[in-house]
Coordinates of C-alpha atoms and ligand atoms in Angstrom, one line a residue:
Chain A
M130 CA 10.8 -41.8 -20.9
S131 CA 7.8 -43.7 -22.1
S132 CA 8.2 -46.3 -19.3
Y133 CA 8.4 -43.5 -16.9
S134 CA 5.2 -41.9 -18.1
S135 CA 3.4 -45.2 -18.1
L136 CA 4.5 -45.7 -14.6
A137 CA 3.2 -42.3 -13.7
E138 CA -0.1 -43.2 -15.4
A139 CA -0.3 -46.4 -13.4
V140 CA 0.3 -44.5 -10.1
R141 CA -2.4 -42.0 -11.1
R142 CA -4.9 -44.8 -11.8
L143 CA -4.1 -46.4 -8.5
V144 CA -4.7 -43.1 -6.7
L145 CA -7.9 -42.5 -8.6
K146 CA -9.2 -45.9 -7.7
Q147 CA -8.3 -45.4 -4.1
T148 CA -10.1 -42.0 -4.0
V149 CA -13.2 -43.4 -5.6
R150 CA -13.2 -46.2 -3.0
E151 CA -12.7 -43.5 -0.2
I152 CA -15.7 -41.6 -1.5
L153 CA -18.0 -44.7 -1.6
F154 CA -16.8 -45.7 1.8
T155 CA -17.6 -42.3 3.3
V156 CA -21.0 -42.2 1.7
I157 CA -21.9 -45.6 3.1
I158 CA -20.7 -44.5 6.6
A159 CA -22.9 -41.4 6.3
V160 CA -26.0 -43.4 5.2
V161 CA -25.6 -46.0 7.9
L162 CA -24.8 -43.5 10.6
N163 CA -27.8 -41.3 9.8
G164 CA -30.1 -44.4 9.5
V165 CA -29.1 -45.6 12.9
A166 CA -29.3 -42.0 14.4
L167 CA -32.8 -41.6 12.9
G168 CA -34.0 -44.9 14.3
L169 CA -32.7 -44.3 17.8
H170 CA -34.0 -40.8 17.9
V171 CA -30.4 -39.5 18.2
W172 CA -31.2 -37.0 15.5
R173 CA -34.0 -35.6 17.5
D174 CA -32.4 -35.5 20.9
Y175 CA -28.7 -34.7 20.1
W176 CA -29.0 -33.1 16.7
E177 CA -26.0 -30.8 17.1
P178 CA -23.2 -33.4 17.3
V179 CA -24.9 -35.5 14.5
L180 CA -25.0 -32.4 12.3
L181 CA -21.4 -31.7 13.0
I182 CA -20.4 -35.3 12.0
N183 CA -22.5 -35.0 8.9
F184 CA -20.7 -31.8 8.0
V185 CA -17.3 -33.4 8.5
L186 CA -18.3 -36.4 6.2
L187 CA -19.6 -33.9 3.6
V188 CA -16.2 -32.1 3.7
V189 CA -14.4 -35.4 3.3
V190 CA -16.5 -36.4 0.3
A191 CA -16.2 -32.9 -1.3
E192 CA -12.4 -32.9 -0.9
S193 CA -12.1 -36.4 -2.4
V194 CA -14.3 -35.4 -5.3
G195 CA -12.0 -32.3 -5.7
E196 CA -9.0 -34.7 -6.2
L197 CA -10.8 -36.4 -9.0
V198 CA -11.7 -33.2 -10.8
P199 CA -9.2 -32.4 -13.6
I200 CA -7.1 -29.3 -13.0
R201 CA -8.9 -27.5 -15.9
F202 CA -12.2 -27.7 -14.1
K203 CA -10.9 -27.0 -10.6
P204 CA -12.0 -23.3 -10.5
L205 CA -15.4 -24.3 -11.7
Y206 CA -15.6 -27.0 -9.0
D207 CA -14.5 -24.5 -6.3
R208 CA -17.3 -22.2 -7.5
A209 CA -19.7 -25.1 -7.4
L210 CA -18.8 -25.7 -3.8
A211 CA -19.3 -22.0 -2.9
F212 CA -22.8 -22.0 -4.4
G213 CA -23.6 -25.6 -3.7
F214 CA -23.2 -25.5 0.0
P215 CA -25.8 -22.8 0.7
A216 CA -28.1 -24.5 -1.9
I217 CA -27.9 -27.7 0.2
I218 CA -28.7 -25.7 3.3
L219 CA -31.7 -24.1 1.7
L220 CA -32.9 -27.5 0.4
C221 CA -32.6 -29.0 3.8
W222 CA -34.5 -26.1 5.3
E223 CA -37.2 -26.5 2.7
G224 CA -37.4 -30.2 3.4
L225 CA -37.4 -29.8 7.2
V226 CA -40.3 -27.4 7.0
N227 CA -42.3 -29.7 4.7
A228 CA -41.7 -32.6 7.0
G229 CA -43.0 -30.5 9.9
V230 CA -39.7 -30.5 11.9
L231 CA -39.2 -26.8 11.6
N232 CA -42.1 -24.5 12.4
A233 CA -43.2 -22.7 9.2
R234 CA -44.5 -19.9 11.3
W235 CA -41.0 -18.9 12.5
F236 CA -38.9 -20.4 9.8
P237 CA -40.9 -20.2 6.6
A238 CA -39.6 -22.4 3.8
P239 CA -37.2 -20.6 1.3
S240 CA -39.9 -21.1 -1.4
S241 CA -42.4 -19.1 0.6
I242 CA -39.8 -16.5 1.4
L243 CA -39.2 -16.2 -2.3
E244 CA -42.9 -15.9 -2.9
A245 CA -43.2 -13.2 -0.3
L246 CA -40.3 -11.4 -2.0
W247 CA -42.2 -11.5 -5.3
D248 CA -45.3 -10.3 -3.5
L249 CA -43.4 -7.3 -2.0
T250 CA -41.8 -6.5 -5.3
V251 CA -44.9 -6.3 -7.5
N252 CA -47.5 -5.1 -5.1
Y253 CA -48.1 -1.6 -3.6
D254 CA -48.7 -1.6 0.1
R255 CA -51.7 0.8 0.5
F256 CA -51.5 0.9 4.3
N257 CA -47.9 2.1 4.4
K258 CA -48.1 3.8 1.1
S259 CA -44.9 2.1 -0.1
S260 CA -43.4 -0.6 -2.3
L261 CA -40.1 -2.5 -2.2
L262 CA -38.5 -1.2 -5.4
G263 CA -40.9 1.7 -6.3
R264 CA -42.6 -0.1 -9.1
P265 CA -40.2 0.9 -11.9
W266 CA -42.5 -0.5 -14.6
L267 CA -44.9 2.3 -13.9
I268 CA -42.3 4.9 -14.8
P269 CA -43.4 5.5 -18.5
Q270 CA -47.0 5.7 -17.5
E271 CA -46.3 8.2 -14.6
W272 CA -44.1 10.2 -16.9
N273 CA -46.9 10.6 -19.4
S274 CA -49.6 11.6 -16.8
N275 CA -47.7 13.4 -14.1
G276 CA -44.2 14.1 -15.5
M277 CA -41.2 14.4 -13.2
D278 CA -43.4 14.6 -10.1
G279 CA -44.9 11.2 -10.9
I280 CA -41.4 9.6 -11.1
K281 CA -40.3 11.3 -7.9
A282 CA -43.4 9.9 -6.1
L283 CA -42.4 6.4 -7.3
F284 CA -38.9 6.8 -5.9
R285 CA -40.4 8.2 -2.6
E286 CA -42.5 5.0 -2.1
S287 CA -39.4 2.7 -2.6
H288 CA -37.9 1.1 0.5
V289 CA -34.8 0.0 -1.3
Y290 CA -34.2 3.5 -2.8
A291 CA -34.7 5.1 0.7
T292 CA -32.1 2.8 2.3
L293 CA -29.7 3.0 -0.5
S294 CA -29.8 6.8 -0.8
R295 CA -29.3 7.1 3.0
V296 CA -26.3 4.8 2.9
M297 CA -24.7 6.4 -0.2
L298 CA -25.2 10.0 0.9
G299 CA -24.0 9.3 4.5
F300 CA -21.1 7.3 3.1
T301 CA -20.1 10.1 0.8
F302 CA -20.5 12.9 3.3
G303 CA -18.5 10.9 5.9
S304 CA -15.8 9.4 3.7
L305 CA -14.6 12.5 1.9
P306 CA -13.8 14.6 5.0
G307 CA -12.5 11.4 6.6
I308 CA -9.9 10.9 3.8
L309 CA -8.9 14.6 4.0
I310 CA -8.5 14.7 7.8
G311 CA -6.9 11.2 7.9
M312 CA -4.3 12.5 5.3
A313 CA -3.6 15.6 7.4
M314 CA -3.2 13.5 10.5
G315 CA -0.9 11.0 8.8
M316 CA 1.3 13.7 7.3
N317 CA 1.4 16.2 10.2
A318 CA 2.4 15.3 13.7
T319 CA 0.7 18.3 15.3
V320 CA -2.6 17.6 13.7
R321 CA -2.2 13.9 14.8
N322 CA -1.4 14.8 18.4
M323 CA -4.4 17.1 18.6
L324 CA -7.0 14.7 17.2
D325 CA -5.8 11.1 17.6
M326 CA -6.8 10.5 21.2
T327 CA -10.2 12.2 20.8
L328 CA -11.0 10.3 17.6
S329 CA -10.0 7.0 19.1
A330 CA -12.3 7.7 22.1
L331 CA -15.2 8.7 19.9
Y332 CA -14.5 5.8 17.6
V333 CA -15.5 3.2 20.1
L334 CA -18.8 4.9 20.9
P335 CA -21.6 2.9 19.2
K336 CA -22.7 5.4 16.5
I337 CA -26.4 4.5 16.9
A338 CA -26.2 6.1 20.3
I339 CA -25.7 9.6 18.8
F340 CA -28.9 9.3 16.8
P341 CA -30.9 11.3 19.5
I342 CA -28.3 14.1 19.4
M343 CA -28.7 14.2 15.6
M344 CA -32.5 14.4 15.9
L345 CA -32.0 17.4 18.2
L346 CA -29.6 19.1 15.8
F347 CA -31.7 18.9 12.7
P348 CA -34.8 21.1 12.1
D349 CA -36.8 18.1 11.0
P350 CA -35.9 15.4 13.6
F351 CA -37.9 12.7 11.7
G352 CA -36.6 13.6 8.2
E353 CA -33.7 12.2 6.3
G354 CA -31.1 14.6 7.9
P355 CA -30.4 12.8 11.2
K356 CA -30.3 9.4 9.6
I357 CA -27.8 10.4 6.9
A358 CA -25.8 12.2 9.6
V359 CA -25.3 9.1 11.7
V360 CA -24.2 7.0 8.7
A361 CA -21.8 9.8 7.8
I362 CA -20.3 10.0 11.2
S363 CA -19.8 6.3 11.4
A364 CA -18.1 6.3 8.0
F365 CA -16.0 9.4 9.0
F366 CA -14.3 7.7 12.0
L367 CA -13.5 4.5 10.1
V368 CA -12.2 6.2 7.1
T369 CA -10.2 8.8 9.0
I370 CA -8.4 6.2 11.2
S371 CA -7.5 3.9 8.4
T372 CA -6.4 6.7 6.1
M373 CA -4.1 8.0 8.9
A374 CA -2.7 4.5 9.4
G375 CA -2.3 4.1 5.6
V376 CA -0.2 7.3 5.4
Q377 CA 1.9 6.3 8.4
Q378 CA 2.7 2.8 7.2
I379 CA 4.3 4.2 4.0
D380 CA 8.0 3.1 4.0
P381 CA 10.1 6.2 4.9
V382 CA 12.6 5.3 2.3
L383 CA 10.0 5.9 -0.4
I384 CA 9.6 9.4 0.9
Q385 CA 13.3 9.9 1.0
A386 CA 13.5 8.8 -2.6
G387 CA 10.8 11.3 -3.4
R388 CA 12.9 14.1 -1.8
N389 CA 16.1 12.9 -3.5
Y390 CA 14.4 13.0 -6.9
G391 CA 13.1 16.5 -6.3
A392 CA 9.4 16.0 -5.6
N393 CA 7.9 19.2 -4.2
R394 CA 5.1 19.1 -1.7
W395 CA 2.3 18.6 -4.1
Q396 CA 4.2 16.0 -6.1
M397 CA 5.1 14.2 -2.9
F398 CA 1.4 14.0 -2.1
R399 CA 0.3 13.1 -5.6
H400 CA 3.0 10.5 -6.4
V401 CA 4.0 9.0 -3.0
I402 CA 1.6 9.7 -0.1
L403 CA -1.7 9.3 -1.8
P404 CA -1.0 6.1 -3.8
G405 CA 0.9 4.7 -0.8
A406 CA -2.2 5.1 1.4
L407 CA -4.8 4.1 -1.1
P408 CA -5.0 0.4 -0.2
M409 CA -5.6 1.2 3.5
I410 CA -8.1 4.0 2.5
F411 CA -10.0 1.4 0.5
S412 CA -10.1 -1.0 3.4
G413 CA -11.5 1.8 5.5
L414 CA -14.1 2.5 2.8
R415 CA -15.1 -1.1 2.8
L416 CA -15.6 -1.1 6.5
A417 CA -17.5 2.2 6.4
L418 CA -19.9 0.9 3.7
G419 CA -20.7 -2.3 5.7
T420 CA -21.1 -0.4 8.9
G421 CA -23.3 2.2 7.1
L422 CA -25.7 -0.5 6.2
I423 CA -25.8 -1.9 9.7
V424 CA -26.4 1.5 11.2
I425 CA -29.1 2.5 8.7
V426 CA -31.1 -0.7 9.3
A427 CA -30.8 -0.1 13.0
I428 CA -32.0 3.4 12.6
E429 CA -34.9 2.3 10.4
F430 CA -35.9 -0.1 13.1
V431 CA -36.1 2.8 15.5
R432 CA -37.6 5.6 13.5
A433 CA -38.5 5.4 9.8
K434 CA -41.6 5.2 7.7
I435 CA -39.8 3.7 4.9
G436 CA -36.6 1.6 4.3
V437 CA -35.7 -2.0 4.3
G438 CA -35.1 -1.9 8.1
R439 CA -38.7 -0.7 8.4
V440 CA -39.9 -3.6 6.1
I441 CA -38.2 -6.2 8.4
L442 CA -39.6 -4.7 11.6
Y443 CA -43.1 -4.0 10.2
Y444 CA -43.6 -7.6 9.0
W445 CA -42.3 -8.9 12.3
E446 CA -44.9 -6.7 14.1
I447 CA -47.7 -8.1 12.0
L448 CA -46.3 -11.6 12.2
S449 CA -45.9 -12.0 8.5
T450 CA -42.6 -13.8 8.9
A451 CA -42.0 -14.8 5.3
K452 CA -42.0 -11.1 4.3
M453 CA -39.8 -10.3 7.3
Y454 CA -37.3 -12.8 5.9
A455 CA -37.7 -11.3 2.5
G456 CA -36.7 -8.0 4.0
L457 CA -33.6 -9.6 5.5
F458 CA -32.8 -11.1 2.1
V459 CA -33.0 -7.8 0.4
T460 CA -30.7 -6.3 3.0
M461 CA -28.2 -9.0 2.3
I462 CA -28.4 -8.4 -1.5
L463 CA -27.9 -4.7 -0.8
G464 CA -24.8 -5.4 1.2
V465 CA -23.3 -7.8 -1.3
T466 CA -24.0 -5.4 -4.2
L467 CA -22.5 -2.3 -2.5
T468 CA -19.4 -4.2 -1.4
Y469 CA -19.0 -5.6 -4.9
G470 CA -19.4 -2.2 -6.5
L471 CA -16.7 -0.8 -4.2
Q472 CA -14.4 -3.7 -5.1
L473 CA -14.8 -2.8 -8.8
I474 CA -13.8 0.8 -8.1
E475 CA -10.9 -0.4 -6.1
R476 CA -9.6 -2.5 -8.9
L477 CA -9.8 0.5 -11.2
V478 CA -8.1 2.9 -8.8
I479 CA -5.4 0.5 -7.6
P480 CA -4.3 -1.4 -10.7
W481 CA -0.9 -2.3 -9.1
Q482 CA -2.4 -4.4 -6.4
R483 CA -1.2 -8.0 -6.6
K484 CA -4.1 -10.3 -7.4
Chain B
M188 CA 40.9 22.7 -8.3
R189 CA 38.1 22.7 -5.7
P190 CA 36.9 19.2 -4.9
K191 CA 33.4 18.3 -6.0
I192 CA 32.4 16.8 -2.6
V193 CA 33.8 17.9 0.7
A194 CA 32.8 16.2 4.0
R195 CA 34.6 17.4 7.1
N196 CA 34.6 15.7 10.5
V197 CA 31.1 14.3 10.0
V198 CA 29.6 12.8 13.2
K199 CA 26.2 11.2 13.3
T200 CA 24.4 9.9 16.4
Y201 CA 21.0 8.3 16.3
K202 CA 18.7 9.0 19.3
S203 CA 17.1 5.8 20.7
K204 CA 15.4 4.7 23.9
D205 CA 18.6 2.9 25.2
G206 CA 20.8 6.0 24.7
D207 CA 22.4 7.4 21.6
I208 CA 23.9 5.3 18.9
L209 CA 27.1 6.7 17.4
A210 CA 26.9 5.6 13.8
I211 CA 29.7 7.7 12.2
D212 CA 32.6 9.2 14.1
D213 CA 34.7 11.9 12.6
F214 CA 34.5 11.0 8.9
S215 CA 36.2 13.2 6.4
L216 CA 36.3 12.7 2.7
E217 CA 37.1 14.7 -0.4
V218 CA 36.0 13.6 -3.8
A219 CA 37.3 15.3 -7.0
E220 CA 35.2 16.2 -10.0
G221 CA 34.9 13.0 -12.1
E222 CA 36.3 10.7 -9.5
F223 CA 34.9 7.3 -8.7
V224 CA 35.2 6.6 -5.0
C225 CA 34.3 3.3 -3.5
I226 CA 33.6 2.7 0.2
V227 CA 33.8 -0.7 1.7
G228 CA 33.3 -1.6 5.4
P229 CA 31.7 -4.3 7.5
S230 CA 27.9 -4.4 7.9
G231 CA 26.5 -1.7 10.2
C232 CA 29.5 0.5 10.1
G233 CA 27.5 3.5 8.8
K234 CA 28.0 3.4 5.1
S235 CA 24.4 4.0 4.2
T236 CA 24.2 6.7 6.9
F237 CA 27.1 8.6 5.4
L238 CA 25.6 8.4 1.9
R239 CA 22.2 9.7 3.1
I240 CA 24.0 12.6 4.8
L241 CA 25.8 13.4 1.5
A242 CA 22.4 13.3 -0.3
G243 CA 21.0 15.7 2.3
L244 CA 18.4 13.2 3.4
T245 CA 19.6 12.7 7.0
P246 CA 20.7 15.7 9.2
L247 CA 24.2 15.3 10.6
T248 CA 25.1 15.8 14.3
A249 CA 28.4 17.6 13.7
G250 CA 30.7 18.5 10.8
T251 CA 30.0 19.9 7.4
V252 CA 29.1 18.4 4.0
D253 CA 29.3 20.4 0.8
I254 CA 28.7 19.4 -2.9
A255 CA 29.9 22.1 -5.3
R256 CA 27.0 22.9 -7.7
D257 CA 27.9 23.5 -11.3
A258 CA 25.6 26.4 -12.2
K259 CA 25.9 25.9 -15.9
A260 CA 25.1 22.3 -15.9
Q261 CA 21.3 22.6 -15.1
K262 CA 21.3 19.1 -13.7
P263 CA 20.0 17.7 -10.5
L264 CA 22.8 17.8 -7.9
N265 CA 22.7 14.2 -6.8
S266 CA 20.7 11.0 -7.3
M267 CA 20.8 8.1 -5.1
V268 CA 20.5 4.4 -5.7
F269 CA 19.0 3.1 -2.5
Q270 CA 20.1 -0.1 -0.9
E271 CA 16.4 -0.9 -0.4
Y272 CA 15.7 0.0 -4.1
A273 CA 13.0 2.4 -2.9
I274 CA 11.0 2.1 -6.2
Y275 CA 7.3 2.8 -6.1
P276 CA 5.0 -0.3 -6.1
W277 CA 2.2 1.8 -7.7
K278 CA 4.3 2.9 -10.7
T279 CA 5.1 0.8 -13.7
V280 CA 8.8 0.1 -14.4
R281 CA 8.8 2.8 -17.1
D282 CA 7.3 5.4 -14.8
N283 CA 9.7 4.5 -12.0
V284 CA 12.7 5.1 -14.2
A285 CA 11.2 8.3 -15.5
F286 CA 10.4 9.5 -11.9
G287 CA 13.2 12.0 -11.5
L288 CA 12.5 13.5 -14.9
E289 CA 8.7 13.7 -14.2
M290 CA 9.4 15.6 -11.0
R291 CA 11.5 18.1 -13.0
G292 CA 8.6 18.6 -15.4
V293 CA 10.1 16.9 -18.4
S294 CA 7.4 16.2 -21.0
K295 CA 5.9 12.7 -21.1
H296 CA 7.2 11.9 -24.5
T297 CA 10.8 12.9 -23.8
R298 CA 11.0 11.2 -20.4
Y299 CA 9.6 8.0 -21.8
V300 CA 12.2 8.0 -24.6
I301 CA 15.0 8.5 -22.0
A302 CA 13.5 5.9 -19.6
E303 CA 13.2 3.3 -22.3
D304 CA 16.7 3.9 -23.5
W305 CA 18.0 3.2 -19.9
L306 CA 15.7 0.2 -19.6
K307 CA 17.2 -1.2 -22.7
R308 CA 20.7 -0.8 -21.2
V309 CA 19.8 -2.6 -18.0
G310 CA 18.0 -5.3 -19.9
L311 CA 14.5 -4.6 -18.7
L312 CA 12.8 -3.0 -21.8
K313 CA 10.4 -6.0 -22.0
F314 CA 9.2 -5.2 -18.5
A315 CA 8.5 -1.5 -19.0
N316 CA 4.8 -2.0 -18.3
Y317 CA 5.2 -4.3 -15.3
Y318 CA 4.6 -3.3 -11.7
P319 CA 7.5 -3.9 -9.2
H320 CA 5.7 -6.8 -7.5
Q321 CA 6.0 -8.7 -10.7
L322 CA 9.8 -8.4 -10.7
S323 CA 12.6 -10.3 -8.9
G324 CA 14.8 -8.5 -6.4
G325 CA 17.6 -8.2 -8.9
M326 CA 15.3 -6.7 -11.5
K327 CA 14.0 -4.1 -8.9
Q328 CA 17.6 -3.2 -8.2
R329 CA 18.2 -2.6 -11.9
V330 CA 15.1 -0.4 -12.1
S331 CA 16.5 1.6 -9.2
I332 CA 19.9 2.0 -11.0
A333 CA 18.2 3.0 -14.2
R334 CA 16.1 5.6 -12.4
A335 CA 19.3 7.3 -11.0
L336 CA 21.1 7.2 -14.3
A337 CA 18.1 8.5 -16.3
N338 CA 18.1 11.4 -14.0
D339 CA 21.6 12.4 -15.2
P340 CA 22.8 14.1 -11.9
E341 CA 26.0 15.9 -11.2
V342 CA 26.9 13.3 -8.6
L343 CA 25.8 9.7 -8.4
L344 CA 25.4 8.1 -4.9
M345 CA 25.1 4.4 -5.1
D346 CA 24.4 2.2 -2.1
E347 CA 25.3 -1.4 -2.9
P348 CA 23.5 -1.1 -6.2
L349 CA 24.5 -4.6 -7.4
G350 CA 24.0 -6.3 -4.0
A351 CA 20.8 -8.3 -4.8
L352 CA 22.1 -9.6 -8.2
D353 CA 23.3 -13.1 -9.0
A354 CA 27.0 -13.5 -9.8
Q355 CA 26.5 -13.5 -13.6
M356 CA 24.2 -10.5 -13.7
R357 CA 26.5 -8.7 -11.4
T358 CA 29.5 -9.2 -13.7
V359 CA 27.5 -8.1 -16.7
L360 CA 26.3 -4.9 -14.9
Q361 CA 29.8 -4.2 -13.5
G362 CA 31.0 -4.2 -17.1
E363 CA 28.1 -2.0 -18.2
L364 CA 28.8 0.4 -15.3
L365 CA 32.4 0.7 -16.4
N366 CA 31.4 1.5 -20.0
L367 CA 28.7 4.0 -18.9
W368 CA 31.1 5.7 -16.6
E369 CA 33.8 6.0 -19.3
I370 CA 31.3 8.0 -21.4
D371 CA 30.9 11.0 -19.1
R372 CA 33.1 10.3 -16.1
K373 CA 30.6 11.4 -13.5
T374 CA 31.5 11.9 -9.9
V375 CA 30.4 8.8 -8.1
V376 CA 30.4 7.6 -4.4
Y377 CA 29.8 3.9 -4.5
I378 CA 29.2 1.6 -1.6
T379 CA 29.9 -2.1 -1.9
H380 CA 30.8 -5.0 0.2
S381 CA 32.8 -6.6 -2.6
I382 CA 36.5 -5.7 -2.7
D383 CA 36.7 -7.0 -6.3
E384 CA 34.0 -4.6 -7.3
A385 CA 35.6 -1.7 -5.5
I386 CA 38.9 -2.2 -7.1
L387 CA 37.4 -2.8 -10.5
L388 CA 35.3 0.4 -10.5
G389 CA 37.1 2.8 -8.2
D390 CA 39.8 5.4 -8.6
R391 CA 40.0 5.2 -4.8
V392 CA 38.8 2.7 -2.2
I393 CA 38.0 3.8 1.3
V394 CA 38.0 1.1 4.0
M395 CA 35.9 2.0 7.0
T396 CA 36.3 0.6 10.5
A397 CA 33.6 -1.4 12.2
H398 CA 30.9 0.5 14.1
P399 CA 31.2 3.4 14.8
G400 CA 32.4 4.1 11.3
K401 CA 35.6 6.0 10.7
I402 CA 38.1 5.9 7.8
K403 CA 40.5 3.1 8.5
M404 CA 42.6 3.3 5.3
E405 CA 42.5 4.7 1.9
F406 CA 43.9 3.1 -1.3
T407 CA 44.4 4.8 -4.7
I408 CA 43.9 2.2 -7.4
E409 CA 46.6 2.7 -10.0
I410 CA 45.2 0.1 -12.4
P411 CA 44.9 2.0 -15.7
R412 CA 41.6 2.7 -17.4
P413 CA 39.7 1.8 -19.4
R414 CA 39.2 -1.3 -17.3
M415 CA 37.2 -4.3 -18.2
I416 CA 35.9 -7.4 -16.5
E417 CA 39.1 -9.2 -17.6
T418 CA 41.1 -6.7 -15.5
M419 CA 40.0 -8.7 -12.5
S420 CA 42.2 -11.6 -13.6
T421 CA 45.5 -9.6 -13.8
P422 CA 48.2 -10.1 -11.2
E423 CA 48.2 -6.4 -10.2
F424 CA 44.5 -6.8 -9.4
A425 CA 45.1 -9.8 -7.2
L426 CA 47.9 -7.9 -5.4
Q427 CA 45.7 -4.9 -4.8
K428 CA 43.0 -7.1 -3.5
G429 CA 45.3 -8.8 -1.0
I430 CA 46.4 -5.5 0.4
I431 CA 42.9 -4.2 0.9
W432 CA 41.6 -7.4 2.4
E433 CA 44.5 -7.2 4.9
A434 CA 43.0 -3.9 6.1
L435 CA 39.4 -5.0 6.1
K436 CA 39.6 -8.4 7.7
D437 CA 40.3 -7.2 11.2
E438 CA 37.2 -5.0 11.1
V439 CA 35.0 -7.8 9.8
A440 CA 36.4 -10.1 12.5
R441 CA 35.6 -7.4 15.1
V442 CA 32.0 -7.2 13.9
Y443 CA 31.5 -10.9 14.2
G444 CA 33.4 -11.1 17.5
E445 CA 31.0 -8.5 19.0
Q446 CA 28.0 -10.3 17.7
L447 CA 29.0 -13.7 19.0
Ligands
LIG181 N1 17.2 5.4 11.5 C1 18.0 4.8 12.4 N2 17.8 4.9 13.7 C2 18.6 4.4 14.6 N3 19.8 3.8 14.3 C3 20.1 3.7 13.0 C4 19.2 4.2 12.0 N4 19.8 3.9 10.8 C5 20.9 3.3 11.1 N5 21.1 3.1 12.4 C6 22.3 2.5 13.0 O1 23.4 3.1 12.5 C7 24.4 2.1 12.3 C8 24.9 2.2 10.8 O2 23.8 1.9 9.9 P1 24.0 1.9 8.4 O3 22.7 1.6 7.8 O4 24.6 3.2 7.9 O5 25.0 0.7 8.2 P2 25.7 0.2 6.8 O6 27.1 0.4 6.9 O7 25.0 0.7 5.6 O8 25.4 -1.4 6.9 P3 25.0 -2.5 5.8 O9 26.3 -2.8 5.1 O10 24.5 -3.6 6.5 O11 24.0 -1.8 4.9 C9 23.9 0.8 12.6 O12 24.4 0.4 13.9 C10 22.4 1.0 12.7 O13 21.9 0.3 13.8
LIG182 MG1 23.7 0.0 4.2

């Protein structure tokens, strides 16, 4: 037993030693290769293949290091990779701008983007009568001097609030009927036959294309109505179609079991159909939320006084690229936050999902 | 006395793109109140189809099926143990077992007491709060059995209920089924592909022909009750087994012959 374990120990040491040697070897190759490439201007003239080779070497090193990490710290290491890689990219970006390789005009350094983001957050834009977050630190002061109206005015000047409320309202107004109609289509062949083809045809239509129709339909074409409506319609199709598919993929034997054990119509819906379709409904909701954000940014490009899409376009127009990137960054944060929020809800609603 | 289950000249064809599939051809069966009938037959001969017809889950093409309802009993007419388990991935083991009771409006407290009692008997009490994806195939099958028994129906329809279990667990549950059945002697139609199991459990064993399924032969098992697992090692058991295998083997050979 003990001789066996000491043998295992010896093998482990050997493997460790070999891995360490591998890492050193790879790092040396990388340094030499890049030195030569730099010297011969290969980096300048053929930067794509060199970049690819560097990436491959990086993966090799990261993987070898992963072998050295004790099992206990493996999740931590995986997380470090997930955050470390973009961090390296950002650092390289910063370095390349400072070295003058990248033009700071079109690709401002991450640090100046961050600065621009801070600027946008704390300052009120007098010309556009807006601010990024609506200056929440002014809430107590506004409440004391102007009451509710003051707070409403703060919300109204916020780009993030405008975009977020459009997405959320559109998402809600689109998803709820989507779930209902998708359910009806899944459970009833007549409803399905009537709607399926039409929905599939409308589904492929880029939703932004119906924005003009929505502007005609609403009394205030430049108000919130048409924007929310387009988000709602995009969400509706995605949710309807995945809900229907979710109902249809339920194993028929589960429905037979429901009948055999005496479930009435309502019980069949409540205990079999709805929970059976929920995972697919949620994947529809996830798609709808992501698409909603895409659609709303596109609409804000076209016609909006306020909203993060407007921020991006406006600062492009006045060639304030750092602020434009800040707008993109905010959009990204919005997307990540919304998706994460939905994931939390999903975990609460579908506790049986295997993890 | 009127039999509990009467199936007369049952025919079932499935419609499909390449023409109709005749699954069951002229199948007649009577089951007395309190009788335990086992059906054996080669794979694909229509056993599950017949059971679904008895349960009223599949419409039949021709013939009649009738289960006499006992108006006094106030019980569900039949409960099925599905070959595919058919337990709900979104319900815990406890809620799955209590499913039939819940559908009938039994209060939460009462149905959980009953469900946990059955979980104890099938050896799954510890897993009451688990979801099915955390269980093995054999455990799921036991949940499915417990669900049917907890529902306490007039007639039990069981489609290869021990099919996914390992040999040991199978033997244990065969013994348990015998004990349970002795308590209230329910009417049972039981499908199995094990002749041993059919003889051990059944008052009667029906051998079906290969596809399309008909009754090939019927055997009344005279081995006295109460039976136990040890009954399987008696000479009369071996004799009975030899006779039934003689009837079944041609059919099995036919199925494999056709498939080769
Ligand atoms: N829903 C269906 N549609 C079309 N054909 C079916 C359907 N269900 C069963 N069949 C056909 O009917 C025949 C009998 O099927 P069944 O499931 O009743 O067999 P079985 O005796 O239970 O087999 P096994 O022992 O393998 O479970 C098979 O040939 C099968 O292909
Ligand atoms: Mg079957």
